[in-house]
XYZ file of C-alpha atoms in Angstrom:
609
model
C 17.947 -53.471 5.281
C 18.039 -50.027 3.697
C 19.896 -47.803 6.111
C 18.813 -44.230 6.534
C 21.296 -41.389 6.559
C 20.834 -39.352 9.726
C 20.772 -35.577 9.352
C 20.035 -32.837 11.836
C 16.385 -31.990 12.323
C 16.703 -28.519 10.807
C 19.041 -29.460 7.978
C 16.381 -30.161 5.407
C 17.249 -27.045 3.451
C 20.944 -27.835 3.147
C 22.967 -30.350 1.220
C 23.151 -33.783 2.770
C 26.484 -35.233 3.728
C 26.067 -38.333 1.573
C 29.273 -40.138 0.735
C 28.180 -41.992 -2.413
C 28.352 -39.067 -4.806
C 29.743 -39.596 -8.314
C 33.519 -39.789 -8.369
C 33.862 -37.025 -10.957
C 32.130 -34.610 -8.563
C 30.065 -33.031 -11.371
C 26.686 -33.783 -9.777
C 25.423 -32.880 -6.343
C 22.507 -34.298 -4.459
C 19.766 -31.680 -4.449
C 17.548 -31.784 -1.352
C 13.922 -32.483 -2.224
C 12.964 -29.566 0.014
C 14.971 -27.266 -2.268
C 13.113 -28.546 -5.333
C 9.936 -27.540 -3.501
C 11.368 -24.024 -3.112
C 12.416 -23.828 -6.783
C 8.855 -24.583 -7.905
C 7.442 -22.113 -5.360
C 9.892 -19.315 -6.238
C 13.087 -19.772 -8.291
C 14.685 -16.745 -6.616
C 14.001 -18.137 -3.148
C 15.623 -21.425 -4.186
C 18.717 -19.567 -5.407
C 19.031 -17.476 -2.253
C 18.679 -20.513 0.015
C 20.545 -23.194 -1.916
C 23.254 -21.275 -3.782
C 23.852 -18.328 -1.465
C 23.091 -20.160 1.778
C 20.686 -17.474 2.998
C 18.210 -18.322 5.735
C 16.151 -16.173 8.059
C 13.519 -17.143 10.593
C 10.044 -15.723 10.942
C 6.854 -16.844 12.671
C 6.032 -19.338 9.927
C 9.461 -21.003 9.849
C 9.609 -21.221 13.639
C 6.188 -22.875 13.711
C 7.307 -25.296 11.001
C 10.481 -26.121 12.910
C 8.381 -26.961 15.949
C 6.216 -29.367 13.945
C 9.199 -31.125 12.382
C 11.032 -31.250 15.694
C 8.316 -33.541 16.981
C 8.293 -35.549 13.759
C 12.077 -35.897 13.786
C 12.306 -36.861 17.448
C 13.079 -40.412 16.319
C 15.118 -41.561 13.311
C 14.323 -45.052 12.056
C 15.878 -47.485 9.593
C 13.562 -48.706 6.857
C 13.604 -52.471 6.239
C 12.447 -53.979 2.946
C 11.016 -57.492 2.594
C 13.440 -60.314 1.939
C 13.694 -60.688 -1.866
C 14.584 -64.379 -1.465
C 11.204 -65.207 0.085
C 8.868 -63.358 -2.267
C 8.834 -61.746 -5.651
C 8.313 -58.050 -6.114
C 5.102 -57.316 -8.057
C 5.072 -55.446 -11.322
C 4.503 -51.673 -10.974
C 1.123 -51.944 -12.719
C -0.117 -54.700 -10.432
C -3.798 -54.317 -9.573
C -3.114 -55.241 -5.982
C -2.780 -52.095 -3.853
C -0.100 -53.618 -1.670
C 1.311 -56.592 -3.540
C 2.216 -59.989 -2.103
C 3.233 -58.469 1.201
C -0.436 -57.812 1.957
C -0.430 -60.104 4.936
C 2.686 -58.580 6.469
C 2.184 -56.186 9.384
C 2.247 -52.463 8.670
C 5.346 -50.578 9.742
C 5.929 -46.883 10.365
C 9.396 -45.399 9.873
C 10.038 -41.776 10.840
C 12.640 -39.260 9.705
C 14.231 -41.455 7.042
C 16.728 -39.950 4.591
C 17.183 -41.724 1.243
C 18.770 -40.744 -2.054
C 18.197 -41.292 -5.756
C 21.362 -41.720 -7.798
C 19.404 -41.403 -11.038
C 17.924 -38.014 -10.168
C 20.748 -36.855 -7.912
C 18.241 -36.003 -5.192
C 18.238 -36.636 -1.458
C 14.918 -36.660 0.383
C 14.156 -36.624 4.054
C 10.851 -38.410 4.603
C 8.903 -37.364 7.694
C 6.980 -40.659 7.855
C 6.791 -43.818 5.759
C 3.763 -46.089 6.111
C 4.796 -49.453 4.637
C 3.283 -52.899 4.256
C 5.374 -55.437 2.433
C 6.667 -53.932 -0.815
C 4.163 -51.097 -0.742
C 5.298 -47.820 0.872
C 3.498 -44.487 1.230
C 5.414 -41.307 2.168
C 3.662 -38.878 4.501
C 4.925 -35.287 4.453
C 4.024 -32.875 7.257
C 3.198 -29.254 6.379
C 2.262 -26.443 8.728
C -0.282 -24.732 6.445
C -3.626 -25.571 4.863
C -4.534 -27.581 1.761
C -5.824 -26.027 -1.433
C -9.593 -26.143 -1.883
C -10.815 -26.790 -5.423
C -13.956 -25.213 -6.895
C -15.949 -28.399 -6.218
C -14.909 -28.398 -2.561
C -12.336 -31.208 -2.798
C -8.968 -30.794 -1.123
C -5.672 -30.875 -2.966
C -2.011 -30.147 -2.264
C -0.197 -27.148 -3.677
C 2.069 -27.789 -6.663
C 5.424 -27.366 -4.814
C 4.222 -29.873 -2.199
C 3.078 -32.318 -4.890
C 6.522 -32.165 -6.500
C 8.302 -32.705 -3.193
C 6.048 -35.657 -2.352
C 6.593 -37.146 -5.832
C 10.348 -36.937 -5.293
C 9.969 -38.874 -2.067
C 7.950 -41.526 -3.936
C 10.567 -41.760 -6.699
C 13.331 -42.151 -4.118
C 11.376 -44.985 -2.480
C 10.889 -46.663 -5.857
C 14.594 -46.496 -6.611
C 15.280 -48.116 -3.243
C 13.105 -51.152 -4.021
C 9.559 -50.215 -3.013
C 6.283 -49.812 -4.816
C 4.852 -46.347 -4.270
C 1.584 -45.432 -5.943
C 0.531 -42.530 -3.768
C 1.742 -40.082 -1.164
C 0.036 -38.162 1.616
C 0.414 -34.562 2.741
C -0.641 -33.959 6.343
C -1.621 -30.334 7.027
C -1.034 -29.440 10.643
C -3.208 -26.308 10.630
C -6.372 -28.216 9.690
C -5.376 -31.744 10.846
C -6.224 -33.089 7.375
C -4.566 -35.724 5.187
C -4.600 -35.190 1.422
C -3.785 -38.170 -0.788
C -1.769 -37.520 -3.961
C -1.566 -40.187 -6.712
C 1.940 -40.571 -8.154
C 0.936 -40.650 -11.823
C 2.987 -40.136 -14.977
C 2.098 -36.438 -15.511
C 3.238 -35.616 -11.964
C 6.415 -37.658 -12.423
C 7.156 -35.763 -15.637
C 6.676 -32.370 -13.982
C 8.819 -33.440 -11.049
C 11.722 -34.621 -13.175
C 11.510 -31.377 -15.161
C 11.585 -29.429 -11.869
C 14.831 -31.175 -10.867
C 16.415 -30.293 -14.208
C 15.211 -26.686 -13.953
C 16.554 -26.358 -10.390
C 19.999 -27.518 -11.501
C 19.960 -24.925 -14.280
C 18.972 -22.168 -11.825
C 21.769 -23.208 -9.449
C 24.314 -22.598 -12.232
C 23.204 -19.018 -12.875
C 25.731 -16.270 -12.011
C 23.057 -14.261 -10.208
C 19.582 -14.892 -8.740
C 16.563 -15.019 -11.036
C 14.459 -11.867 -11.181
C 12.107 -11.318 -8.224
C 8.414 -12.065 -8.462
C 6.309 -9.040 -9.372
C 3.594 -7.994 -6.891
C 3.303 -11.602 -5.736
C 1.199 -12.484 -2.669
C 3.912 -15.003 -1.788
C 6.416 -12.306 -0.829
C 5.046 -10.638 2.349
C 5.159 -13.824 4.467
C 8.412 -15.125 2.984
C 11.150 -15.266 5.633
C 13.680 -14.006 3.072
C 11.671 -10.988 1.908
C 14.095 -8.630 3.670
C 16.999 -10.371 1.905
C 15.326 -10.688 -1.490
C 13.858 -7.137 -1.544
C 11.504 -8.051 -4.413
C 9.560 -4.777 -4.678
C 12.646 -2.641 -4.123
C 14.665 -4.477 -6.769
C 11.817 -4.278 -9.273
C 11.335 -0.574 -8.550
C 15.018 0.112 -9.224
C 14.985 -2.017 -12.387
C 11.604 -1.023 -13.823
C 9.771 1.819 -12.062
C 6.292 0.539 -12.961
C 6.965 -2.894 -11.413
C 6.436 -2.868 -7.670
C 3.613 -3.803 -5.383
C -0.114 -3.254 -5.959
C -0.831 0.209 -7.359
C 2.890 0.882 -7.462
C 3.269 0.747 -3.675
C 6.390 -0.821 -2.199
C 5.551 -3.313 0.545
C 7.554 -3.026 3.742
C 10.010 -5.923 4.179
C 9.283 -7.666 7.493
C 9.230 -5.110 10.332
C 10.336 -1.458 10.249
C 12.709 -1.935 13.170
C 15.188 -4.648 13.958
C 13.900 -6.458 17.025
C 17.446 -7.461 17.987
C 19.704 -4.946 19.713
C 23.477 -4.574 20.129
C 25.002 -5.283 23.540
C 27.766 -2.862 24.627
C 30.048 -3.667 27.543
C 32.138 -0.731 28.682
C 33.150 -1.413 32.311
C 36.733 -2.640 32.622
C 37.247 -6.051 34.228
C 33.892 -7.571 33.294
C 33.652 -11.284 32.516
C 31.203 -12.719 29.974
C 30.114 -16.332 30.423
C 27.276 -18.535 29.234
C 24.504 -20.219 31.161
C 21.925 -22.145 29.167
C 20.678 -19.679 26.498
C 21.893 -16.643 28.433
C 25.016 -14.534 28.423
C 26.020 -13.827 32.027
C 28.016 -10.669 32.700
C 29.953 -10.788 35.939
C 31.896 -8.167 37.848
C 34.285 -9.464 40.516
C 32.566 -12.830 40.405
C 29.072 -11.449 40.903
C 26.437 -11.622 38.161
C 25.426 -8.048 37.279
C 23.467 -8.709 34.084
C 21.902 -11.551 32.081
C 21.057 -11.219 28.390
C 19.252 -13.735 26.200
C 21.202 -14.692 23.084
C 18.060 -14.513 20.977
C 17.607 -10.828 21.864
C 20.938 -9.480 20.562
C 22.598 -9.072 17.171
C 26.057 -7.902 18.318
C 28.284 -7.996 21.373
C 30.624 -4.979 21.586
C 33.516 -5.076 24.042
C 35.313 -1.811 24.816
C 38.597 -2.428 26.589
C 39.682 -5.208 28.932
C 36.706 -7.557 29.138
C 37.104 -11.337 29.266
C 34.924 -13.858 27.404
C 34.675 -17.580 28.167
C 35.171 -20.241 25.488
C 31.603 -21.419 26.025
C 30.277 -17.914 25.361
C 32.425 -17.610 22.232
C 31.070 -20.896 20.868
C 27.501 -19.835 21.601
C 28.006 -16.534 19.755
C 29.545 -18.296 16.752
C 26.723 -20.841 16.601
C 24.117 -18.082 16.772
C 25.978 -16.019 14.118
C 26.271 -13.087 16.554
C 29.400 -10.999 15.858
C 31.739 -10.203 18.742
C 33.230 -6.749 18.098
C 36.422 -5.665 19.839
C 37.429 -2.062 20.621
C 40.127 -0.444 22.679
C 38.951 1.241 25.859
C 38.905 4.575 24.031
C 36.898 3.216 21.118
C 39.494 2.162 18.526
C 37.948 -0.550 16.344
C 40.185 -3.639 16.332
C 37.949 -6.010 14.404
C 35.306 -8.644 14.910
C 34.916 -12.349 15.498
C 32.121 -14.172 13.694
C 31.302 -17.489 12.072
C 32.409 -18.437 8.597
C 29.392 -16.558 7.262
C 27.754 -17.168 3.910
C 29.021 -20.012 1.780
C 28.238 -17.987 -1.356
C 31.453 -16.920 -3.074
C 29.707 -15.497 -6.161
C 29.086 -12.024 -4.697
C 32.643 -11.701 -3.387
C 34.018 -12.847 -6.746
C 32.019 -10.150 -8.540
C 33.091 -7.619 -5.890
C 36.748 -8.251 -6.685
C 36.081 -8.056 -10.414
C 34.248 -4.746 -10.093
C 36.962 -3.277 -7.852
C 39.486 -4.021 -10.615
C 37.374 -2.103 -13.151
C 38.141 1.613 -12.570
C 35.140 2.918 -14.527
C 32.543 0.730 -12.787
C 34.095 1.397 -9.378
C 34.139 5.151 -10.086
C 30.428 5.097 -10.915
C 29.598 3.668 -7.480
C 32.012 6.062 -5.762
C 30.358 9.047 -7.493
C 26.944 8.035 -6.143
C 28.310 7.567 -2.605
C 30.135 10.915 -2.477
C 27.225 12.789 -4.055
C 24.926 11.275 -1.433
C 27.261 12.324 1.364
C 27.449 15.948 0.161
C 23.676 16.182 -0.295
C 23.077 14.812 3.197
C 25.638 17.255 4.668
C 23.708 20.042 2.985
C 20.392 18.805 4.396
C 21.834 18.536 7.918
C 23.095 22.139 7.788
C 19.741 23.381 6.510
C 17.877 21.516 9.267
C 20.101 22.227 12.263
C 22.181 25.365 11.656
C 21.059 28.440 13.547
C 21.363 30.503 10.369
C 22.194 28.304 7.352
C 24.743 30.192 5.213
C 23.193 30.644 1.778
C 26.542 30.657 -0.035
C 27.646 27.382 1.534
C 24.299 25.682 0.868
C 24.521 26.666 -2.804
C 28.163 25.595 -3.071
C 27.439 22.167 -1.570
C 24.680 21.674 -4.143
C 27.110 22.580 -6.921
C 29.773 20.213 -5.575
C 27.261 17.352 -5.402
C 26.490 17.871 -9.099
C 30.201 17.981 -9.937
C 30.716 14.454 -8.606
C 28.942 13.034 -11.651
C 31.510 14.687 -13.935
C 34.604 13.472 -12.072
C 36.654 11.310 -14.417
C 39.114 9.949 -11.866
C 39.017 8.873 -8.245
C 41.513 11.547 -7.154
C 39.295 14.251 -8.696
C 36.353 12.866 -6.749
C 38.467 12.878 -3.592
C 39.225 16.577 -4.128
C 35.529 17.395 -4.501
C 34.710 15.499 -1.311
C 37.517 17.299 0.557
C 36.255 20.728 -0.528
C 32.722 19.873 0.577
C 33.963 18.551 3.933
C 35.943 21.752 4.565
C 32.889 23.922 3.917
C 30.672 21.668 6.012
C 32.923 21.581 9.079
C 33.631 25.314 8.868
C 29.979 25.779 9.794
C 29.490 22.681 11.957
C 29.641 24.789 15.142
C 26.419 26.531 14.077
C 24.535 23.275 14.745
C 25.764 23.093 18.372
C 23.256 25.063 20.413
C 24.454 24.797 24.010
C 26.078 27.809 25.558
C 29.386 27.813 27.389
C 28.997 25.915 30.629
C 30.194 27.657 33.821
C 33.663 26.666 34.863
C 33.975 23.943 37.441
C 35.592 25.435 40.599
C 37.921 22.419 40.653
C 39.259 23.454 37.265
C 40.171 26.893 38.580
C 42.178 25.292 41.379
C 44.323 23.396 38.906
C 42.393 20.124 38.974
C 41.607 18.255 35.715
C 40.782 20.777 32.977
C 37.204 21.695 32.226
C 36.363 21.460 28.533
C 33.696 23.182 26.457
C 31.943 22.260 23.209
C 33.754 24.931 21.246
C 34.296 23.446 17.759
C 36.694 25.132 15.327
C 37.823 22.452 12.870
C 37.868 18.723 12.328
C 40.917 17.070 13.903
C 41.742 13.483 14.852
C 44.461 11.000 15.759
C 44.035 12.033 18.473
C 40.939 14.258 18.642
C 41.909 17.382 20.577
C 38.513 18.622 21.789
C 35.253 17.050 23.010
C 33.306 17.509 19.764
C 36.016 15.831 17.710
C 36.266 13.031 20.263
C 32.538 12.375 19.850
C 32.761 12.527 16.046
C 35.631 10.030 15.982
C 33.770 7.622 18.256
C 30.585 7.970 16.192
C 32.459 7.210 12.959
C 34.048 4.189 14.633
C 30.648 2.803 15.659
C 29.187 3.442 12.195
C 32.149 1.726 10.505
C 31.668 -1.207 12.873
C 27.971 -1.527 12.060
C 28.581 -1.435 8.322
C 31.459 -3.912 8.590
C 29.085 -6.338 10.319
C 26.328 -5.642 7.763
C 28.619 -6.026 4.746
C 29.906 -9.371 6.030
C 26.349 -10.565 6.738
C 25.253 -9.720 3.188
C 28.200 -11.666 1.748
C 30.714 -8.925 0.907
C 34.365 -8.770 1.841
C 34.293 -5.636 4.050
C 37.957 -4.896 3.348
C 37.698 -4.335 -0.415
C 36.011 -1.093 -1.429
C 35.347 0.853 -4.593
C 36.292 4.346 -3.363
C 38.550 3.987 -0.341
C 41.913 2.495 -1.125
C 42.849 -0.900 0.246
C 45.025 -0.694 3.351
C 45.854 -3.457 5.818
C 43.223 -3.645 8.551
C 40.939 -0.974 7.064
C 37.365 -2.029 6.164
C 37.329 -0.071 2.907
C 33.878 -1.215 1.774
C 32.349 -0.315 5.154
C 33.909 3.150 4.821
C 32.448 3.428 1.307
C 28.972 2.506 2.499
C 29.079 4.883 5.452
C 29.837 8.014 3.383
C 26.178 9.018 2.815
C 25.356 8.121 6.438
C 28.138 10.076 8.166
C 26.054 13.272 8.485
C 22.728 11.500 9.025
C 23.837 9.061 11.726
C 27.239 9.915 13.205
C 27.122 13.724 13.014
C 23.446 13.828 13.968
C 24.052 11.611 17.004
C 26.849 13.941 18.149
C 24.705 17.053 17.717
C 21.793 15.437 19.584
C 24.005 14.201 22.426
C 25.440 17.687 22.959
C 22.310 19.770 22.430
C 20.184 17.509 24.639
C 22.938 17.483 27.278
C 23.255 13.705 27.164
C 26.987 14.369 27.410
C 28.561 17.246 29.293
C 32.086 18.737 29.554
C 32.661 16.688 32.729
C 32.536 13.520 30.596
C 35.928 14.328 29.013
C 39.448 13.864 30.334
C 42.874 14.579 28.820
C 44.584 11.677 27.051
C 48.089 12.594 25.944
C 47.773 15.325 23.345
C 44.097 14.607 22.904
C 40.790 14.267 24.707
C 38.956 11.103 25.655
C 35.550 10.208 27.061
C 35.116 8.810 30.533
C 33.335 5.472 30.953
C 30.106 7.250 31.915
C 30.429 9.654 29.002
C 30.993 6.787 26.566
C 27.936 5.009 27.947
C 25.846 8.163 27.520
C 26.987 8.630 23.937
C 26.340 4.990 23.053
C 22.755 5.588 24.186
C 22.494 8.628 21.900
C 23.975 6.713 18.957
C 21.659 3.717 19.382
C 18.626 5.985 19.728
C 19.524 7.511 16.387
C 20.008 4.075 14.819
C 16.541 3.038 16.016
C 14.832 6.178 14.724
C 12.406 5.682 11.820
C 13.033 7.415 8.512
C 11.065 7.469 5.245
C 12.939 6.016 2.299
C 12.590 8.563 -0.543
C 12.599 5.896 -3.269
C 10.415 3.227 -1.657
C 8.214 5.515 0.466
C 8.075 3.322 3.574
C 9.442 3.983 7.042
C 12.226 1.886 8.503
C 14.805 2.342 11.233
C 18.248 3.550 10.256
C 19.701 0.207 11.378
C 17.455 -1.686 8.977
C 18.120 0.951 6.326
C 21.849 0.158 6.458
C 21.058 -3.451 5.574
C 18.675 -2.479 2.764
C 21.236 -0.151 1.187
C 23.994 -2.756 1.488
C 21.811 -5.363 -0.199
C 21.005 -2.900 -2.982
C 24.737 -2.421 -3.517
C 25.018 -6.203 -3.767
C 22.406 -6.068 -6.553
C 24.610 -3.587 -8.413
C 27.739 -5.695 -7.937
C 25.987 -8.867 -9.124
C 24.605 -7.070 -12.187
C 20.914 -7.075 -11.223
C 20.842 -3.260 -11.027
C 22.663 -0.833 -13.291
C 23.021 2.022 -10.769
C 23.315 2.243 -6.997
C 20.272 4.053 -5.516
C 22.130 6.007 -2.830
C 20.071 7.115 0.170
C 19.511 10.869 0.310
C 17.152 12.280 2.916
C 14.636 14.941 2.072
């Protein structure tokens, strides 16, 4: 009896938990599915196998459904008794050998390994009769049609099927052919396991091991038709990376193809009412107030859960969020960012290792910091020109000059001084972008009731913010830092080690680095929109010690303004496609990862037109 090793039905793209690995630990069992990916696209193999990246799209979900039915039963594969009959020679003319009279058996979802190749293969179906076994591999797509009209399998599928045949041979079976079953057309394509295919397959295993040892992913494919439907296109960014590396290499006719969808279909969930309780029921999060269900949210529809203040979460809900890789973000009631709870994240340590190395290199770190600060100053200048009632010509010119000076800064403290000068000029004229007049005084305020505030902005102050505009700015920066902390962790960075902001306990320095160019475009713009469109009003603010704080209703109104801004589409000046700001944050963070890993020489900071 050859026992199968049971694995989860969706674990085909991960390493198997086999226990009979070599004692020296030098070799690992490569999944046959990953060899398929390495032949299809070496970069995709690296992202999936080495970095542990995986994203779902329509194609992968359809494939999971097909294999879920195939994997509904896991069988053990029994070989004939060697004591009762002799195994035929591999070149025997008999198609099935001496077990011809034995009944045919079908074994499903069998996992076997080859010690010689160091490969583990999960076989969807094995059709066996005596010593002769035929692997059947299920695929969701269509076969390749040759010029003479005959059907054939694609090369990555042929290699994967050959690996399954070689694993069967090493476990005592004859295997002269394999079958690929294409679900889309309901067709079976037979593949002979001949010597040329075996040679290509063994070479593919060797090549995959070499790719896995690389310090960074292989270069992306150039203008390949494989990329648009790839589930990892938004992670790989093939056209964007090629454009940044070699301007003439992009999509057809130089056009950059949009990765996946322009907007993120998943939305953050904010819970602001004190005393709420979050539980789990089936695939839903249930939000209760005083024991009564007030809201139900599907886990598959959200990408964050943000809790502001005293809100309880059940253990079952926590486990569900961790399993779904949905971050749980914790704030104080007034919006102070405490931190987040999420799963262990990516198993790839290579990016974080390079991040630490780069942070210890002052010149390389300064180069990234210069790009970030220059981008921030340019975007501050654009925001003033777009929104100020009468943009001051002197200030606009000075901001342009300061942005150019960042490239000549030789030390981080010099760069900090340039940024501080630009910020002072920018906030001196910030009030010119607020276009609501003074609201009439509330009669209750005249009688000595809670004070009535106005949106009179004079300077930037914080800790605590002492006027409504500064309270909104502080909350907006907190939300933006939260979003970039989540994004940086999802990409594989350590959010707490930056290249510009100094390391301090509890401060997500890298998130603060990344948010510099986006402060005016997202946080400041959301504040201006919320005030000018009267989404928030002076009645939404109450005194809090020496400062000012938002009421629950005011915080809810501003969250709506912030999320509307995050969902707004913007044209990327370098790639010339339109994406939401939320998706843009991920694209820019992944481009920074390309710089850290050495794929790109310079960080293409986002500057709006």
